[in-house]
Short mmCIF file of C-alpha atoms in Angstrom, two decimals:
data_model
loop_
_atom_site.label_atom_id
_atom_site.label_comp_id
_atom_site.label_asym_id
_atom_site.label_seq_id
_atom_site.Cartn_x
_atom_site.Cartn_y
_atom_site.Cartn_z
CA PRO A 263 0.00 0.00 0.00
CA ASP A 264 2.78 2.46 0.82
CA LEU A 265 4.40 1.90 -2.57
CA TYR A 266 1.07 2.42 -4.36
CA ASP A 267 0.63 5.59 -2.31
CA LEU A 268 4.02 6.88 -3.48
CA LEU A 269 3.12 5.98 -7.04
CA GLY A 270 -0.10 7.95 -6.67
CA ASP A 271 1.90 10.92 -5.38
CA ALA A 272 4.21 10.71 -8.40
CA TYR A 273 1.29 10.62 -10.85
CA SER A 274 -0.32 13.54 -9.01
CA GLU A 275 2.88 15.57 -9.33
CA ALA A 276 2.79 14.83 -13.07
CA LYS A 277 -0.90 15.87 -13.10
CA ASP A 278 -1.91 12.42 -14.40
CA TYR A 279 -4.83 12.18 -12.02
CA ALA A 280 -6.49 9.20 -13.71
CA GLN A 281 -3.40 7.06 -13.07
CA ALA A 282 -3.05 8.57 -9.60
CA GLU A 283 -6.60 7.47 -8.83
CA ILE A 284 -5.81 3.87 -9.86
CA ALA A 285 -2.69 3.81 -7.66
CA TYR A 286 -4.43 5.31 -4.64
CA ARG A 287 -7.35 2.88 -4.98
CA LYS A 288 -4.88 0.00 -4.75
CA ALA A 289 -3.31 1.61 -1.69
CA VAL A 290 -6.74 1.98 -0.06
CA ALA A 291 -7.67 -1.61 -0.94
CA GLY A 292 -4.47 -2.83 0.72
CA ASP A 293 -4.88 -0.71 3.86
CA PRO A 294 -8.39 0.79 4.07
CA ASP A 295 -7.90 2.21 7.58
CA ASP A 296 -4.92 4.40 6.62
CA PRO A 297 -6.31 7.93 6.14
CA GLY A 298 -3.29 9.04 4.12
CA HIS A 299 -4.11 6.70 1.23
CA ARG A 300 -7.71 7.84 1.24
CA HIS A 301 -6.74 11.52 1.28
CA GLY A 302 -4.70 10.96 -1.85
CA LEU A 303 -7.60 9.20 -3.55
CA ALA A 304 -10.04 11.95 -2.57
CA GLN A 305 -7.77 14.66 -3.95
CA ALA A 306 -7.24 12.75 -7.22
CA LEU A 307 -11.00 12.41 -7.61
CA MET A 308 -11.52 16.12 -6.95
CA ALA A 309 -8.89 16.99 -9.55
CA GLN A 310 -10.92 15.01 -12.10
CA GLU A 311 -14.16 16.71 -10.97
CA LYS A 312 -15.56 13.37 -9.77
CA TYR A 313 -17.28 15.19 -6.95
CA ALA A 314 -19.74 12.52 -5.83
CA GLU A 315 -16.97 9.91 -5.54
CA ALA A 316 -14.69 12.38 -3.75
CA LEU A 317 -17.52 13.18 -1.33
CA THR A 318 -17.81 9.47 -0.43
CA GLN A 319 -14.09 9.35 0.37
CA PHE A 320 -14.21 12.43 2.60
CA GLN A 321 -17.24 11.01 4.41
CA LYS A 322 -15.19 7.90 5.19
CA LEU A 323 -12.31 10.13 6.27
CA SER A 324 -14.61 11.96 8.66
CA GLN A 325 -15.22 8.58 10.32
CA LEU A 326 -11.49 7.77 10.46
CA GLU A 327 -10.56 11.29 11.63
CA PRO A 328 -13.64 12.66 13.44
CA GLY A 329 -11.69 15.55 14.96
CA THR A 330 -10.27 16.91 11.67
CA ALA A 331 -12.07 20.05 10.53
CA GLU A 332 -10.69 19.91 6.98
CA ASN A 333 -12.61 16.72 6.19
CA TYR A 334 -15.92 18.38 7.06
CA LEU A 335 -14.93 21.48 5.10
CA ARG A 336 -14.26 19.38 2.00
CA ILE A 337 -17.56 17.54 2.48
CA SER A 338 -19.30 20.91 2.58
CA GLN A 339 -17.51 22.15 -0.55
CA LEU A 340 -18.36 19.02 -2.52
CA ALA A 341 -21.95 18.90 -1.31
CA ARG A 342 -22.33 22.57 -2.35
CA ARG A 343 -21.01 21.77 -5.83
CA LEU A 344 -23.55 18.96 -6.06
CA GLY A 345 -26.39 21.23 -4.92
CA ARG A 346 -26.86 19.42 -1.61
CA PHE A 347 -27.12 22.57 0.45
CA GLU A 348 -28.48 21.05 3.67
CA GLN A 349 -25.61 18.57 3.81
CA ALA A 350 -23.17 21.36 2.99
CA GLN A 351 -24.55 23.51 5.81
CA SER A 352 -24.44 20.77 8.45
CA SER A 353 -20.89 19.76 7.53
CA LEU A 354 -19.78 23.38 7.61
CA GLN A 355 -21.25 23.81 11.07
CA ARG A 356 -19.21 20.82 12.26
CA ALA A 357 -16.08 22.34 10.70
CA LYS A 358 -16.79 25.61 12.54
CA GLN A 359 -17.09 23.73 15.85
CA LEU A 360 -13.73 22.04 15.29
CA ALA A 361 -11.94 25.12 13.94
CA PRO A 362 -13.63 28.28 15.26
CA GLY A 363 -12.48 31.41 13.50
CA ASN A 364 -10.91 29.52 10.58
CA LEU A 365 -10.90 31.88 7.58
CA GLU A 366 -11.29 29.16 4.95
CA VAL A 367 -14.38 27.87 6.75
CA LEU A 368 -15.77 31.41 6.97
CA TYR A 369 -15.09 32.05 3.28
CA ASN A 370 -16.86 28.83 2.27
CA GLU A 371 -19.81 29.68 4.47
CA ALA A 372 -20.20 32.92 2.51
CA LEU A 373 -19.96 31.01 -0.79
CA LEU A 374 -22.65 28.61 0.38
CA TYR A 375 -24.99 31.49 1.23
CA GLU A 376 -24.31 33.11 -2.14
CA ASP A 377 -25.07 29.90 -4.02
CA GLN A 378 -28.44 29.87 -2.25
CA GLY A 379 -29.09 33.51 -3.09
CA ARG A 380 -28.79 34.48 0.60
CA TYR A 381 -26.60 37.48 -0.07
CA GLY A 382 -27.54 39.28 3.14
CA ASP A 383 -26.29 36.32 5.18
CA ALA A 384 -23.09 36.23 3.09
CA VAL A 385 -22.54 39.94 3.74
CA LYS A 386 -22.92 39.44 7.49
CA VAL A 387 -20.50 36.51 7.62
CA LEU A 388 -17.87 38.34 5.58
CA THR A 389 -18.29 41.62 7.47
CA ASP A 390 -17.90 39.82 10.80
CA GLY A 391 -14.84 38.01 9.47
CA ILE A 392 -13.19 41.26 8.37
CA ALA A 393 -13.97 42.88 11.73
CA GLY A 394 -12.53 39.85 13.51
CA ILE A 395 -9.24 40.06 11.63
CA LYS A 396 -8.94 43.80 12.24
CA SER A 397 -9.59 43.35 15.96
CA GLN A 398 -6.62 41.02 16.33
CA ALA A 399 -3.22 42.35 17.28
CA GLY A 400 -1.53 43.20 13.99
CA GLY A 401 -4.67 42.12 12.16
CA THR A 402 -4.37 44.80 9.50
CA ARG A 403 -1.05 43.26 8.48
CA ASN A 404 -2.91 40.13 7.39
CA SER A 405 -3.54 41.81 4.06
CA ASN A 406 -3.90 38.65 1.94
CA ALA A 407 -6.77 37.30 4.04
CA LEU A 408 -8.43 40.70 4.18
CA ALA A 409 -8.13 41.13 0.41
CA ILE A 410 -9.85 37.77 -0.20
CA LEU A 411 -12.71 38.65 2.17
CA TYR A 412 -13.10 42.17 0.76
CA GLY A 413 -13.21 40.76 -2.76
CA GLN A 414 -15.97 38.32 -1.87
CA LEU A 415 -17.87 40.92 0.15
CA GLY A 416 -17.87 43.28 -2.82
CA ARG A 417 -19.22 40.50 -5.01
CA ALA A 418 -22.05 39.84 -2.54
CA PHE A 419 -22.98 43.54 -2.59
CA ARG A 420 -22.92 43.54 -6.41
CA GLU A 421 -25.26 40.57 -6.54
CA GLN A 422 -27.66 42.60 -4.38
CA HIS A 423 -27.20 45.49 -6.86
CA ASP A 424 -25.84 47.57 -3.97
CA TYR A 425 -23.13 49.10 -6.12
CA SER A 426 -22.37 51.94 -3.70
CA ALA A 427 -21.50 49.45 -0.93
CA ALA A 428 -19.45 47.41 -3.40
CA VAL A 429 -17.47 50.51 -4.38
CA ASP A 430 -16.76 51.32 -0.71
CA THR A 431 -15.62 47.72 -0.16
CA TYR A 432 -13.21 47.74 -3.10
CA GLU A 433 -11.85 51.14 -2.07
CA ALA A 434 -11.01 49.64 1.34
CA MET A 435 -9.42 46.67 -0.42
CA ALA A 436 -7.23 49.00 -2.52
CA LYS A 437 -5.60 50.37 0.64
CA LEU A 438 -4.13 46.99 1.61
CA GLY A 439 -1.12 47.16 -0.71
CA PRO A 440 0.00 47.32 -4.35
CA ASP A 441 -1.26 43.86 -5.37
CA SER A 442 -4.61 44.38 -3.69
CA GLU A 443 -4.93 47.85 -5.22
CA LYS A 444 -4.39 46.49 -8.72
CA ARG A 445 -7.10 43.87 -8.24
CA ALA A 446 -9.42 46.38 -6.56
CA ARG A 447 -9.12 48.86 -9.45
CA MET A 448 -10.22 46.18 -11.91
CA LEU A 449 -13.15 45.26 -9.66
CA LEU A 450 -14.09 48.91 -9.23
CA SER A 451 -14.04 49.42 -12.99
CA ASP A 452 -16.24 46.37 -13.52
CA THR A 453 -18.62 47.50 -10.77
CA TYR A 454 -19.09 50.91 -12.39
CA ARG A 455 -19.63 49.17 -15.74
CA ARG A 456 -22.32 46.95 -14.24
CA SER A 457 -24.04 49.95 -12.71
CA GLY A 458 -24.09 51.65 -16.13
CA ASP A 459 -21.52 54.35 -15.28
CA ILE A 460 -19.12 53.69 -18.17
CA ASP A 461 -17.24 56.97 -17.71
CA ARG A 462 -16.34 56.12 -14.11
CA ALA A 463 -15.44 52.59 -15.22
CA ILE A 464 -13.03 54.02 -17.81
CA ALA A 465 -11.52 56.38 -15.24
CA GLU A 466 -10.81 53.50 -12.84
CA ALA A 467 -9.33 51.35 -15.60
CA LYS A 468 -7.08 54.24 -16.66
CA ASN A 469 -5.95 54.73 -13.05
CA GLY A 470 -5.04 51.09 -12.85
CA LEU A 471 -3.18 51.23 -16.14
CA GLU A 472 -1.19 54.25 -14.97
CA GLU A 473 0.05 52.15 -12.05
CA SER A 474 0.76 49.11 -14.26
CA PRO A 475 1.18 50.41 -17.81
CA LYS A 476 2.28 47.06 -19.24
CA ASP A 477 -0.53 45.00 -17.74
CA PRO A 478 -2.35 43.28 -20.66
CA GLY A 479 -5.44 42.48 -18.58
CA LEU A 480 -5.98 46.12 -17.67
CA THR A 481 -5.31 47.18 -21.25
CA VAL A 482 -7.94 44.80 -22.61
CA ALA A 483 -10.43 45.87 -19.92
CA LEU A 484 -9.98 49.55 -20.83
CA ALA A 485 -10.22 48.80 -24.55
CA MET A 486 -13.47 46.89 -24.11
CA LEU A 487 -14.90 49.79 -22.10
CA TYR A 488 -14.04 52.18 -24.94
CA GLY A 489 -15.76 49.66 -27.19
CA GLU A 490 -18.92 49.92 -25.09
CA LYS A 491 -18.85 53.68 -25.67
CA THR A 492 -18.31 52.91 -29.38
CA ASP A 493 -14.99 54.77 -29.25
CA THR A 494 -13.68 52.20 -31.72
CA ALA A 495 -10.49 54.05 -32.65
CA LYS A 496 -9.17 54.22 -29.07
CA ALA A 497 -10.17 50.64 -28.36
CA THR A 498 -8.50 49.32 -31.49
CA GLU A 499 -5.33 51.32 -30.85
CA LEU A 500 -4.98 49.89 -27.35
CA LEU A 501 -5.58 46.33 -28.50
CA ARG A 502 -3.23 46.51 -31.49
CA GLY A 503 -0.51 47.54 -29.07
CA LEU A 504 -0.80 44.06 -27.50
CA LEU A 505 -0.14 42.14 -30.73
CA ARG A 506 3.11 40.21 -30.59
CA GLY A 507 3.02 38.12 -33.76
CA ASN A 508 2.51 34.81 -31.99
CA ASP A 509 -0.33 32.40 -31.17
CA GLU A 510 -1.49 34.56 -28.26
CA ASP A 511 -2.61 37.18 -30.79
CA GLN A 512 -5.68 35.09 -31.57
CA GLN A 513 -7.66 36.38 -28.58
CA ILE A 514 -6.52 39.95 -29.24
CA TYR A 515 -7.85 39.79 -32.81
CA ILE A 516 -11.17 38.50 -31.45
CA ASP A 517 -11.28 41.44 -29.02
CA ILE A 518 -10.49 43.88 -31.84
CA ALA A 519 -13.27 42.39 -33.95
CA GLN A 520 -15.72 42.74 -31.08
CA VAL A 521 -15.05 46.44 -30.51
CA GLN A 522 -15.18 47.08 -34.28
CA GLU A 523 -18.51 45.28 -34.47
CA ARG A 524 -19.88 47.44 -31.64
CA GLY A 525 -18.69 50.50 -33.54
CA ARG A 526 -20.44 49.23 -36.70
CA LYS A 527 -17.08 48.94 -38.49
CA TYR A 528 -18.31 45.79 -40.16
CA THR A 529 -15.87 45.69 -43.04
CA GLU A 530 -12.91 46.05 -40.67
#
């Protein structure tokens, strides 16, 4: 079993998850009470999007390791993907009992509420989580965790069409550091676009591009916004600047065609 487990690890490293699954199954068959073999099998199944089978393995792991919060978290994630919301909720509650204050558990609780359309509950969970981090000694230095929670909180507000609250959330996210600011500017631009304020969306995209002038994602985002305003010349100029004469140009040409179509430049 240990050799099959190592073989499964090797296949997993090579991203050959089908072969990894076969190896881990043999390890589990040889030693079904070893949780390590079953963890490998569960992960290989998840990598292949065999969610129902992976769920079965994590349920067995929860019996072998009843005090491990991660098993219940994975059960919740898989049950949510399968639309089994009651099972997802009960497993998440057990994970919270075993790991109170765990940020990954909190984040997945918010995702579960959003999948059910319970955006108000998601907002509360995320807001409480952000407040909890800030209340800790040196909590504001935990910028990565805060950025993830702010990003999801802004999304929950957008789904409620509360664009003003989403803007405030992303502005707070932008203050966490350069990486967070770059992401926040893109989210702010997209939020203004969704609310119908294309001019503000363009302004945010331009601000982001001033900070990172060579960022292709920001360049495309700004070009597509110009396209929405049917400013085809500006959009095309920005996009043509990204052409490099290689296979990656394919998507750029598609983007150029889209903004030209919006501008009724059909021949071009």
